[in-house]
Amino acid sequence: MPAKELIRLSGLTKTYGQGDAAFQALKGIDLSINVGEFVAVMGHSGSGKSTLMNILGCLDTPTSGVYAYENIEVQKLETNQRSMLRRHALGFIFQGFNLLARTSALENVELPLLYRGLTRGKRHEMAEKALRSVGLPDKLRNKPSELSGGQQQRVAIARAIVTNPITLFADEPTGNLDSSTTHEVMTLLTQLNREKGITILMVTHEDDVASYADRVVCLSDGNILSDTLNNRKNNK
Amino acid sequence: MTWNAFLIALREIRRNLTRAFLTVLGIIIGVASVITMVTLGDGTTKALQQQISSLGSNMLMIRPGMGFGPRSASAGIPNFTMDDVEAIREQIDNISAVAPVSSSQMGTIYMQEARSSSITGTTLEYFSINNWTLAEGRYFSSSEATSGAAVGVIGDTVRKELFNGEDPIGKKIRVGSSVIEVIGLLKAKGQVGMGDQDDCIMVPINTVQRRITGYTSMHNIGTICVSAVEGTDSDKLVADISSLMRQRRNLQPNQDNNFNVFDTRQIADTLSSSTKTMTTLLAAVAGVSLLVGGIGIMNIMLVSVTERTREIGIRLSIGALAREVLLQFLVEAITLSCIGGIVGILLALVICLGLSQLIDIPFAFNIQINMISFIFSATIGVLFGYAPARRASRLDPIDALRHE
Ligand SMILES: Nc1ncnc2c1ncn2[C@@H]1O[C@H](COP(=O)(O)OP(=O)(O)O)[C@@H](O)[C@H]1O
Ligand SMILES: [Mg+2]
């Protein structure tokens, strides 16, 4: 089966600030990602990984270049259309979780479903299922402040996958986790990729974490340094 | 989508009760203080207006002495006589009634109850000049007046204090050293600001002279009340009366008046201008408290801007549309503002009812000020709840998330 292209970047740049203070964080990225791939983005701090990921996740807009998602040129879309793309196709996992404070795990996970106009019963059912699949069936009523870092990250993952996105973007999803929790989260992501066919792009600076992916893209100072295929260590 | 936004907004309110409470509190304070102040101001104005109209319309008072006031009858200046009263009645145009007033404070006793009241010796015309009406019984007849019969008409306070709920008509009370029969009870005028008008006993003027005070001098009339025909030029009337009295009191051109003619319309004018001043002052204070309430609302809204901006970032990043987020914030702000406004109005109602009872003024519900303060506070609440949301929802989600 020939691989189908999901994401294509060409000449993508991002400049922060203006005039003298301008800083080019991405300097013309060309990249193609196929449906079903699990890609790790690596590079040292400040190389532009987060910047790239935010643009891919439609949270930020590129300064120039082309970002095509399923052949739709995203950079030409209007704000609302990009919102709809996020709502229906994309999931995003932040390094800092970005959960709503004082809000239970269940309600946090339900949040994306609220904007889909699902009934209360359906929302509950889907959110509970997502929380079960990330291994938190008994923390539904807990607020973020009552959860550990790993548990919060898993709530964030549940929130990202509860809508069954086509593509999942994760910016250092294990950045705040210890090694055993890291392994659990990575196993979960691998599972989502393998079993649900979700395309995953994940930023990490740990080789260990990157080794779960099929492909590693390495950034340096806003350019792609290398793009290599992995021999996955947990190939089945 | 509206229902959805409503749902999300209510969730957000429930989740942040402290913030919601503080916002609502700001609105409550603003609304309640403005309404309370203006309502009490209105009540006081109304009370004064009632007072003024109970004084009688177009009434003039002639008193000995240089100024107007309880202590103005300086020593050596003679009071008036019944002849003065008759002279005014016969020689002055445009007057509808004249009555003498001979007042003194005296002990009154009925059965076990004793107190001190103002005893006024006068004629029948006094009642119409001063807008008195009967609640029960009758006024004294002209034959009783001429003969100085031992009869009297009492005010409502005297009834309450002396008779303990008994019907006073036909009862005999001791006034000073003599006994008079109560033949009439006056309808209460109320007690506002200027002392208790209902604490009075009116008897024929001859009765005062003959039985109660035992004055021998004819100069025993402290005040002459005159009521002018409706629409009369009261300045001309004052001038006419003055020149008549000067003549009767044998004053030389180089002598000042040793009496004064007071037009009650002056009191009315003075009072209404001072209530106007008070209303203006209250409005200013009310404005300030509205502003303070408004600043309270702004404050709590601005304090939570960072958190709310990040919340907007989260909502946008999971696919909410900017207008959905805005609608949520709008619903939240409107809900809180309305709750605050309604509670503020209710609170003001309770305070005003309580206070107007306490300081004995009528409760004047002013729908206009209720609306104005509600709308003002609600507008501030909505603006300051909505404006930061509007700004945040225009950002790229990542910028909203990064907000510090
Ligand atoms: N909002 C911003 N404004 C200005 N400069 C930024 C901003 N975000 C990132 N940068 C700069 O862009 C570069 C890349 O940042 P980032 O993509 O966060 O790096 P990474 O995630 O690889 O550590 C850094 O040098 C950083 O300082
Ligand atoms: Mg980063």
XYZ file of C-alpha atoms and ligand atoms in Angstrom:
668
model
C 0.000 0.000 0.000
C 1.571 3.310 -1.071
C 1.958 5.743 1.796
C -0.508 8.638 1.708
C 0.884 12.078 2.458
C -0.799 13.841 5.415
C 1.410 16.843 6.051
C 3.664 18.761 3.693
C 5.802 21.717 4.650
C 7.787 23.696 2.153
C 9.921 26.708 2.852
C 8.173 27.221 6.177
C 9.607 30.080 8.252
C 8.646 31.701 11.515
C 10.014 35.024 12.687
C 9.308 36.307 16.179
C 9.331 40.023 16.826
C 10.024 42.855 14.409
C 12.866 45.086 13.240
C 16.056 44.789 15.271
C 14.447 42.427 17.749
C 13.305 40.063 14.989
C 14.366 36.479 15.472
C 13.936 33.762 12.879
C 13.095 30.570 14.793
C 12.353 28.506 11.657
C 14.442 29.143 8.556
C 12.678 27.318 5.741
C 11.518 23.864 6.743
C 10.713 21.267 4.067
C 9.083 18.164 5.461
C 6.606 15.487 4.436
C 4.765 13.201 6.824
C 2.585 10.282 5.834
C -0.606 8.982 7.369
C 0.083 6.661 10.278
C 3.652 7.726 10.948
C 5.051 8.187 14.448
C 7.637 10.955 14.181
C 9.918 12.261 16.890
C 11.261 15.807 16.540
C 14.593 16.302 18.283
C 17.129 19.059 18.672
C 18.619 21.040 21.454
C 16.890 23.704 23.363
C 15.978 26.728 21.239
C 16.291 24.874 17.935
C 12.648 25.619 17.050
C 10.918 22.352 17.972
C 8.045 23.929 19.865
C 7.667 26.639 17.257
C 7.329 23.992 14.553
C 4.904 21.929 16.605
C 2.668 24.910 17.385
C 2.433 25.763 13.714
C 1.670 22.139 12.806
C -0.999 22.053 15.516
C -2.558 25.237 14.100
C -1.968 27.046 17.374
C 0.350 29.506 15.658
C 0.709 30.890 12.144
C 3.875 30.659 10.009
C 5.533 33.814 8.725
C 5.980 32.405 5.224
C 6.004 29.132 3.349
C 3.396 26.453 2.852
C 1.790 24.158 5.403
C -0.521 21.688 3.691
C -2.638 19.374 5.815
C -4.421 16.773 3.678
C -3.593 19.095 0.754
C -5.375 22.006 2.408
C -3.089 25.018 2.629
C -3.581 25.788 6.286
C -1.737 29.106 6.239
C -4.450 30.455 3.944
C -7.335 29.426 6.181
C -9.320 31.850 8.272
C -9.223 31.752 12.066
C -12.541 29.928 12.344
C -11.567 27.370 9.732
C -8.372 26.626 11.632
C -10.449 26.252 14.806
C -12.615 23.728 13.006
C -9.525 21.841 11.832
C -8.317 21.670 15.435
C -11.734 20.627 16.609
C -12.226 17.812 14.163
C -8.796 16.517 13.153
C -6.066 17.557 15.557
C -5.147 16.823 19.123
C -2.458 18.661 21.055
C -0.575 17.605 24.158
C 1.375 20.366 25.887
C 4.489 20.044 27.934
C 2.801 22.165 30.612
C -0.460 20.161 30.437
C -2.689 23.265 30.134
C -5.587 21.790 32.032
C -8.354 24.004 33.405
C -7.717 24.669 37.073
C -10.362 23.789 39.683
C -11.932 21.508 37.111
C -12.245 17.760 37.513
C -10.345 15.368 35.255
C -13.621 14.253 33.758
C -14.734 17.807 32.956
C -11.337 18.640 31.489
C -11.583 15.675 29.163
C -15.194 16.525 28.333
C -14.198 20.028 27.265
C -13.551 19.316 23.556
C -16.798 17.345 23.411
C -18.789 20.328 24.719
C -17.907 22.156 21.535
C -19.213 19.267 19.466
C -22.682 19.583 20.927
C -22.819 16.034 22.272
C -25.358 15.091 24.911
C -24.338 14.923 28.522
C -24.566 11.156 28.651
C -22.503 10.712 25.526
C -19.889 13.182 26.748
C -19.550 11.370 30.028
C -19.262 8.034 28.384
C -16.555 9.121 25.940
C -14.572 11.039 28.555
C -14.684 8.147 30.963
C -13.529 5.775 28.265
C -10.625 8.048 27.360
C -9.583 8.366 31.013
C -9.770 4.592 31.400
C -7.587 4.121 28.332
C -4.891 6.366 29.857
C -5.094 4.378 33.088
C -6.996 6.865 35.271
C -10.383 5.199 35.784
C -10.440 6.127 39.471
C -9.452 9.809 39.183
C -12.491 11.169 37.367
C -13.478 13.633 40.069
C -9.962 14.788 40.945
C -8.902 18.317 40.071
C -5.471 18.927 38.473
C -4.107 20.125 41.817
C -4.979 16.744 43.287
C -3.087 14.805 40.608
C 0.596 14.048 40.135
C 2.470 15.370 37.103
C 2.196 12.039 35.320
C -1.507 11.825 36.069
C -2.076 15.371 34.833
C -0.212 14.536 31.646
C -2.422 11.509 31.189
C -5.531 13.644 31.655
C -4.128 15.959 28.978
C -3.564 12.973 26.701
C -7.103 11.769 27.355
C -8.374 15.235 26.436
C -6.374 15.138 23.193
C -7.575 11.695 22.143
C -11.179 11.796 23.342
C -12.249 13.284 20.015
C -10.479 10.556 18.015
C -8.189 12.969 16.187
C -6.476 12.049 12.952
C -3.217 13.574 14.082
C -1.781 14.023 17.542
C 0.875 16.628 18.301
C 2.797 16.308 21.522
C 5.346 18.848 22.738
C 7.642 17.049 25.170
C 4.828 14.967 26.628
C 7.243 13.276 28.990
C 9.308 16.355 29.806
C 8.004 16.537 33.356
C 7.744 12.832 34.063
C 10.010 10.278 35.758
C 11.315 7.342 33.784
C 8.679 4.771 34.705
C 5.801 7.204 34.003
C 7.605 8.169 30.805
C 7.547 4.561 29.755
C 3.817 4.279 30.507
C 2.982 7.412 28.509
C 5.159 6.314 25.582
C 3.563 2.886 25.573
C 0.183 4.599 25.473
C 1.183 6.792 22.518
C 2.662 3.831 20.668
C -0.563 1.957 21.242
C -2.645 4.858 19.878
C -0.415 4.950 16.829
C -0.505 1.213 16.230
C -4.067 0.367 17.160
C -6.001 3.476 16.161
C -3.739 4.527 13.308
C -3.340 8.018 14.734
C -0.461 9.909 13.173
C 1.772 11.241 15.931
C 4.341 14.022 15.928
C 6.199 14.300 19.165
C 8.914 16.623 20.389
C 11.520 15.224 22.724
C 15.114 15.754 23.584
C 15.625 12.302 25.057
C 17.009 9.568 22.762
C 15.239 7.041 24.886
C 11.844 8.596 24.195
C 12.645 9.144 20.524
C 13.349 5.476 20.128
C 9.630 4.720 20.437
C 9.057 6.556 17.138
C 9.415 5.263 13.563
C 11.249 8.301 12.366
C 13.391 10.985 13.932
C 13.622 14.519 12.546
C 16.440 16.524 14.018
C 16.313 20.334 14.134
C 19.183 22.716 14.622
C 18.820 26.515 14.683
C 15.575 26.469 12.729
C 16.789 24.059 10.025
C 16.366 20.326 9.570
C 19.673 18.701 10.377
C 18.754 15.082 9.778
C 15.734 12.902 9.056
C 16.257 9.196 9.808
C 14.170 6.064 10.174
C 14.311 4.194 13.473
C 14.513 0.537 14.221
C 11.795 0.636 16.789
C 12.981 -0.963 19.966
C 9.599 -2.380 20.792
C 8.721 -3.668 17.329
C 6.134 -6.350 17.635
C -24.808 27.047 20.344
C -26.362 29.644 22.646
C -27.572 26.956 25.005
C -24.136 25.373 24.897
C -22.450 28.672 25.753
C -24.925 29.117 28.569
C -24.075 25.693 29.914
C -20.341 26.312 29.738
C -20.761 29.725 31.332
C -22.703 28.305 34.271
C -20.073 25.612 34.759
C -17.392 28.267 34.788
C -19.309 30.343 37.367
C -19.881 27.348 39.620
C -16.214 26.458 39.378
C -15.021 29.927 40.387
C -17.445 30.857 43.085
C -15.081 33.219 44.875
C -14.458 35.217 41.751
C -18.154 35.199 40.927
C -19.037 36.265 44.456
C -16.596 39.192 44.406
C -17.891 40.383 41.060
C -21.467 40.143 42.242
C -20.554 41.902 45.476
C -19.170 44.892 43.577
C -22.396 45.190 41.663
C -24.530 44.718 44.782
C -22.695 47.479 46.623
C -22.938 49.871 43.703
C -26.600 49.250 43.037
C -27.741 49.087 46.661
C -25.962 52.249 47.798
C -27.204 54.368 44.937
C -30.775 53.209 45.265
C -30.749 53.588 49.041
C -29.401 57.101 48.915
C -31.688 58.375 46.220
C -34.738 56.685 47.725
C -34.083 58.140 51.167
C -33.439 61.528 49.577
C -36.748 61.306 47.743
C -38.481 60.247 50.949
C -37.095 63.212 52.852
C -38.117 65.570 50.086
C -41.612 64.098 50.113
C -41.792 64.418 53.879
C -40.813 68.068 53.652
C -43.343 68.699 50.924
C -46.075 67.156 53.067
C -44.916 69.328 55.912
C -45.045 72.408 53.764
C -48.525 71.700 52.462
C -49.732 70.959 55.987
C -48.675 74.447 57.004
C -51.526 75.781 54.948
C -51.488 77.483 51.624
C -50.965 81.202 51.281
C -50.699 81.754 54.990
C -49.132 84.807 56.580
C -48.163 85.104 60.209
C -47.868 88.381 62.045
C -45.752 88.307 65.182
C -44.343 90.933 67.488
C -40.590 91.493 67.484
C -37.976 91.932 64.808
C -37.331 88.449 63.537
C -39.220 85.286 62.937
C -38.760 82.523 65.441
C -39.840 81.272 68.805
C -37.700 83.763 70.770
C -38.277 86.800 68.626
C -40.942 88.483 70.783
C -38.476 90.609 72.653
C -39.329 92.091 75.971
C -41.305 95.299 75.991
C -42.814 94.847 72.590
C -46.568 94.535 72.924
C -48.513 91.571 71.607
C -51.655 92.020 69.532
C -55.248 92.481 70.557
C -58.550 91.262 69.152
C -58.987 94.777 67.761
C -55.896 94.277 65.619
C -57.432 91.073 64.282
C -60.693 92.812 63.450
C -58.852 95.739 61.852
C -56.994 93.388 59.543
C -60.202 91.572 58.665
C -61.974 94.817 57.794
C -59.258 96.945 56.206
C -57.108 94.526 54.215
C -58.207 93.273 50.807
C -57.684 89.824 49.430
C -57.699 87.915 52.665
C -60.016 84.984 53.175
C -59.593 84.402 56.895
C -57.913 85.853 59.979
C -57.394 84.132 63.289
C -55.684 85.084 66.545
C -53.340 82.646 68.229
C -52.662 82.756 71.931
C -50.439 79.859 72.810
C -49.009 78.589 76.018
C -47.564 75.336 77.286
C -49.591 73.747 80.088
C -50.028 70.647 82.144
C -52.941 68.463 81.119
C -54.427 65.615 83.111
C -56.956 62.920 82.339
C -57.543 60.241 84.963
C -54.090 58.909 85.789
C -52.373 60.378 82.737
C -50.617 63.714 82.974
C -48.475 65.544 80.437
C -47.721 68.930 79.026
C -49.287 70.197 75.796
C -49.520 73.348 73.802
C -52.821 75.144 74.463
C -53.921 77.425 71.662
C -56.670 79.927 72.129
C -58.093 80.906 68.759
C -61.196 81.223 66.611
C -62.918 78.853 64.241
C -61.116 80.279 61.229
C -57.804 78.989 62.567
C -58.652 75.433 61.510
C -59.186 76.239 57.856
C -56.169 78.549 57.680
C -53.927 75.778 58.981
C -55.511 72.954 56.968
C -56.807 71.097 59.973
C -59.635 68.640 59.484
C -61.756 66.809 62.013
C -61.415 63.110 62.620
C -64.307 63.005 65.043
C -66.637 65.343 66.936
C -67.026 69.021 66.065
C -65.331 72.407 66.286
C -66.558 74.932 68.835
C -69.623 76.928 67.873
C -69.611 80.729 67.632
C -71.674 81.035 70.802
C -69.180 78.828 72.649
C -66.413 81.010 71.252
C -67.987 84.248 72.394
C -68.950 82.967 75.797
C -65.593 81.318 76.374
C -67.117 77.930 77.025
C -64.978 75.225 78.588
C -64.618 73.147 75.404
C -61.614 72.126 73.341
C -60.493 70.301 70.210
C -57.468 68.033 70.631
C -54.749 66.776 68.323
C -54.055 63.106 67.757
C -50.979 62.958 69.977
C -52.943 64.233 72.934
C -55.558 61.529 72.324
C -52.869 58.847 72.157
C -51.021 60.032 75.238
C -53.938 60.824 77.497
C -56.748 58.492 76.499
C -55.107 55.087 75.959
C -57.414 54.116 73.134
C -60.561 55.475 74.808
C -62.867 57.663 72.737
C -61.961 61.196 73.892
C -65.159 62.896 72.747
C -67.233 64.124 75.676
C -64.451 63.434 78.200
C -63.294 66.128 80.557
C -59.616 66.958 80.916
C -57.891 69.245 83.328
C -55.866 72.000 81.679
C -53.879 74.106 84.088
C -56.341 74.861 86.867
C -59.535 74.526 84.871
C -61.459 71.672 83.293
C -62.543 71.541 79.678
C -64.646 69.106 77.711
C -63.207 67.533 74.567
C -65.635 68.129 71.714
C -63.483 67.356 68.697
C -60.498 65.314 67.561
C -58.267 66.541 64.727
C -56.983 64.303 61.967
C -53.269 63.628 62.450
C -50.878 65.693 60.348
C -47.865 63.610 61.242
C -44.623 64.574 62.788
C -41.881 65.432 60.409
C -38.854 67.514 61.110
C -40.609 70.482 62.596
C -41.909 69.090 65.866
C -45.166 67.364 66.618
C -48.010 69.451 65.262
C -50.528 66.958 66.634
C -49.546 67.653 70.218
C -52.041 70.483 70.649
C -55.306 71.516 72.296
C -57.381 74.269 70.683
C -59.881 76.205 72.726
C -61.842 79.403 71.997
C -59.663 82.444 72.590
C -62.068 83.809 75.144
C -61.760 80.590 77.088
C -58.034 81.048 77.364
C -58.464 84.572 78.667
C -61.331 83.817 80.959
C -60.549 80.413 82.389
C -57.070 79.148 81.731
C -54.347 81.773 81.823
C -56.389 84.444 83.485
C -54.651 87.175 81.508
C -56.023 90.548 82.304
C -54.316 92.485 79.527
C -56.027 92.662 76.171
C -52.604 92.301 74.535
C -52.485 88.552 74.775
C -52.383 87.482 71.137
C -48.921 86.246 70.198
C -49.595 85.565 66.546
C -52.169 86.546 63.986
C -52.656 84.075 61.140
C -53.966 85.376 57.847
C -54.849 83.354 54.825
C -54.753 85.098 51.512
C -57.172 84.637 48.649
C -55.721 82.216 46.114
C -53.528 83.980 43.576
C -52.968 87.118 45.610
C -49.715 89.010 45.313
C -48.364 88.187 48.726
C -45.694 90.921 48.651
C -48.432 93.536 48.321
C -50.389 91.845 51.093
C -47.366 91.926 53.389
C -46.891 95.621 52.613
C -50.572 96.425 53.259
C -50.606 94.599 56.558
C -47.331 96.200 57.599
C -48.539 99.727 56.986
C -51.800 99.014 58.820
C -49.958 97.618 61.805
C -47.465 100.502 61.875
C -50.368 102.866 61.983
C -52.109 100.896 64.740
C -48.925 100.686 66.764
C -48.207 104.395 66.343
C -44.781 103.926 64.806
C -43.018 107.041 63.521
C -41.449 106.997 60.045
C -37.977 106.812 61.605
C -38.897 103.764 63.685
C -38.446 100.206 62.541
C -41.295 97.729 62.576
C -41.676 96.187 66.016
C -43.525 93.247 64.461
C -42.981 91.136 61.393
C -45.174 89.658 58.734
C -44.022 86.277 57.656
C -45.156 84.673 54.444
C -45.164 80.871 54.785
C -44.414 80.699 51.123
C -40.924 81.774 52.131
C -40.635 78.644 54.266
C -41.845 76.600 51.351
C -39.293 78.251 49.078
C -36.470 77.822 51.588
C -37.350 74.217 52.266
C -37.691 73.244 48.649
C -34.412 74.892 47.763
C -32.662 73.102 50.614
C -34.160 69.760 49.603
C -32.975 70.454 46.101
C -29.470 70.992 47.466
C -29.759 67.791 49.461
C -30.947 65.796 46.479
C -28.036 67.085 44.437
C -25.632 66.176 47.213
C -27.119 62.701 47.538
C -26.926 62.203 43.808
C -23.240 63.129 43.928
C -22.554 60.704 46.786
C -24.560 58.071 44.962
C -22.504 58.662 41.842
C -19.327 58.142 43.825
C -20.556 54.897 45.350
C -21.631 53.683 41.937
C -18.140 54.456 40.721
C -16.599 52.634 43.681
C -18.788 49.623 42.979
C -17.775 49.839 39.339
C -14.084 49.993 40.205
C -14.576 46.940 42.435
C -16.010 45.070 39.505
C -13.223 46.199 37.181
C -10.656 45.198 39.732
C -11.795 41.655 40.193
C -12.231 41.253 36.449
C -8.763 42.608 35.714
C -7.132 40.472 38.407
C -8.440 37.378 36.719
C -7.484 38.424 33.194
C -4.342 36.269 33.060
C -6.099 33.178 34.225
C -9.017 33.828 31.949
C -6.771 34.536 28.966
C -5.086 31.174 29.477
C -8.479 29.555 29.807
C -9.405 31.087 26.468
C -6.132 29.749 25.028
C -7.027 26.257 26.214
C -10.530 26.471 24.799
C -9.288 27.786 21.455
C -6.571 25.132 21.263
C -9.061 22.313 21.593
C -11.128 23.746 18.782
C -13.544 26.286 20.268
C -14.484 29.106 17.913
C -13.683 32.635 19.012
C -17.371 33.532 18.971
C -18.259 30.554 21.138
C -15.754 31.654 23.735
C -17.035 35.215 23.538
C -20.604 34.108 23.952
C -19.614 32.122 27.017
C -17.941 35.160 28.575
C -20.864 37.353 27.664
C -23.338 34.964 29.259
C -21.145 34.731 32.346
C -20.868 38.489 32.680
C -24.571 39.061 32.078
C -25.574 36.351 34.533
C -23.349 37.706 37.293
C -24.326 41.293 36.598
C -28.024 40.474 36.673
C -27.741 38.473 39.868
C -25.777 41.339 41.416
C -28.240 43.920 40.149
C -31.286 42.048 41.416
C -29.772 41.295 44.805
C -28.642 44.934 45.019
C -32.165 46.170 44.311
C -33.667 43.803 46.880
C -31.075 44.783 49.457
C -31.750 48.471 48.819
C -35.480 47.805 49.189
C -34.961 46.208 52.586
C -32.590 48.937 53.782
C -34.891 51.718 52.557
C -37.983 50.197 54.135
C -36.121 49.806 57.417
C -34.517 53.225 57.428
C -37.599 55.130 56.307
C -39.491 53.563 59.215
C -36.669 54.419 61.546
C -36.309 58.073 60.615
C -40.026 58.372 59.897
C -40.164 59.455 56.285
C -42.382 58.053 53.550
C -40.903 55.243 51.447
C -40.641 56.562 47.929
C -39.902 53.799 45.436
C -38.144 55.349 42.463
C -38.281 53.023 39.482
C -36.002 55.302 37.472
C -33.031 55.150 39.822
C -33.493 51.401 40.169
C -33.235 51.052 36.424
C -30.344 53.479 36.044
C -28.140 51.941 38.705
C -28.967 48.433 37.531
C -28.107 49.276 33.951
C -24.959 51.176 34.907
C -23.557 48.397 37.084
C -24.610 45.686 34.696
C -22.945 47.550 31.850
C -19.680 47.825 33.761
C -19.902 44.157 34.711
C -20.541 43.096 31.145
C -17.939 45.421 29.631
C -15.171 44.361 31.974
C -16.077 40.713 31.771
C -16.273 40.847 28.032
C -13.513 43.215 26.923
C -10.532 41.066 28.030
C -12.194 38.016 26.516
C -12.595 39.871 23.249
C -8.925 40.729 23.198
C -7.832 37.216 24.109
C -10.081 35.486 21.631
C -8.446 37.393 18.784
C -5.016 36.008 19.612
C -3.490 32.891 18.163
C -4.199 30.170 20.733
C -0.520 29.845 21.566
C -0.273 33.557 22.440
C -3.285 33.309 24.707
C -1.732 30.265 26.405
C 1.543 32.108 26.913
C -0.139 35.131 28.500
C 1.519 36.305 31.671
N 7.047 34.044 21.525
C 8.360 34.175 21.214
N 8.880 35.388 21.010
C 10.183 35.535 20.684
N 11.039 34.528 20.543
C 10.586 33.274 20.731
C 9.226 33.036 21.082
N 9.045 31.691 21.222
C 10.244 31.139 20.950
N 11.171 32.082 20.662
C 12.548 31.843 20.297
O 12.562 30.981 19.186
C 13.542 29.996 19.355
C 12.937 28.626 19.275
O 12.101 28.422 20.374
P 11.341 27.066 20.631
O 10.644 26.674 19.388
O 10.538 27.210 21.840
O 12.572 26.080 20.913
P 12.577 24.607 21.470
O 11.168 24.214 21.728
O 13.248 23.828 20.408
O 13.389 24.674 22.706
C 14.197 30.244 20.701
O 15.442 30.889 20.476
C 13.277 31.134 21.403
O 13.962 32.060 22.204
Mg 10.128 23.676 23.469
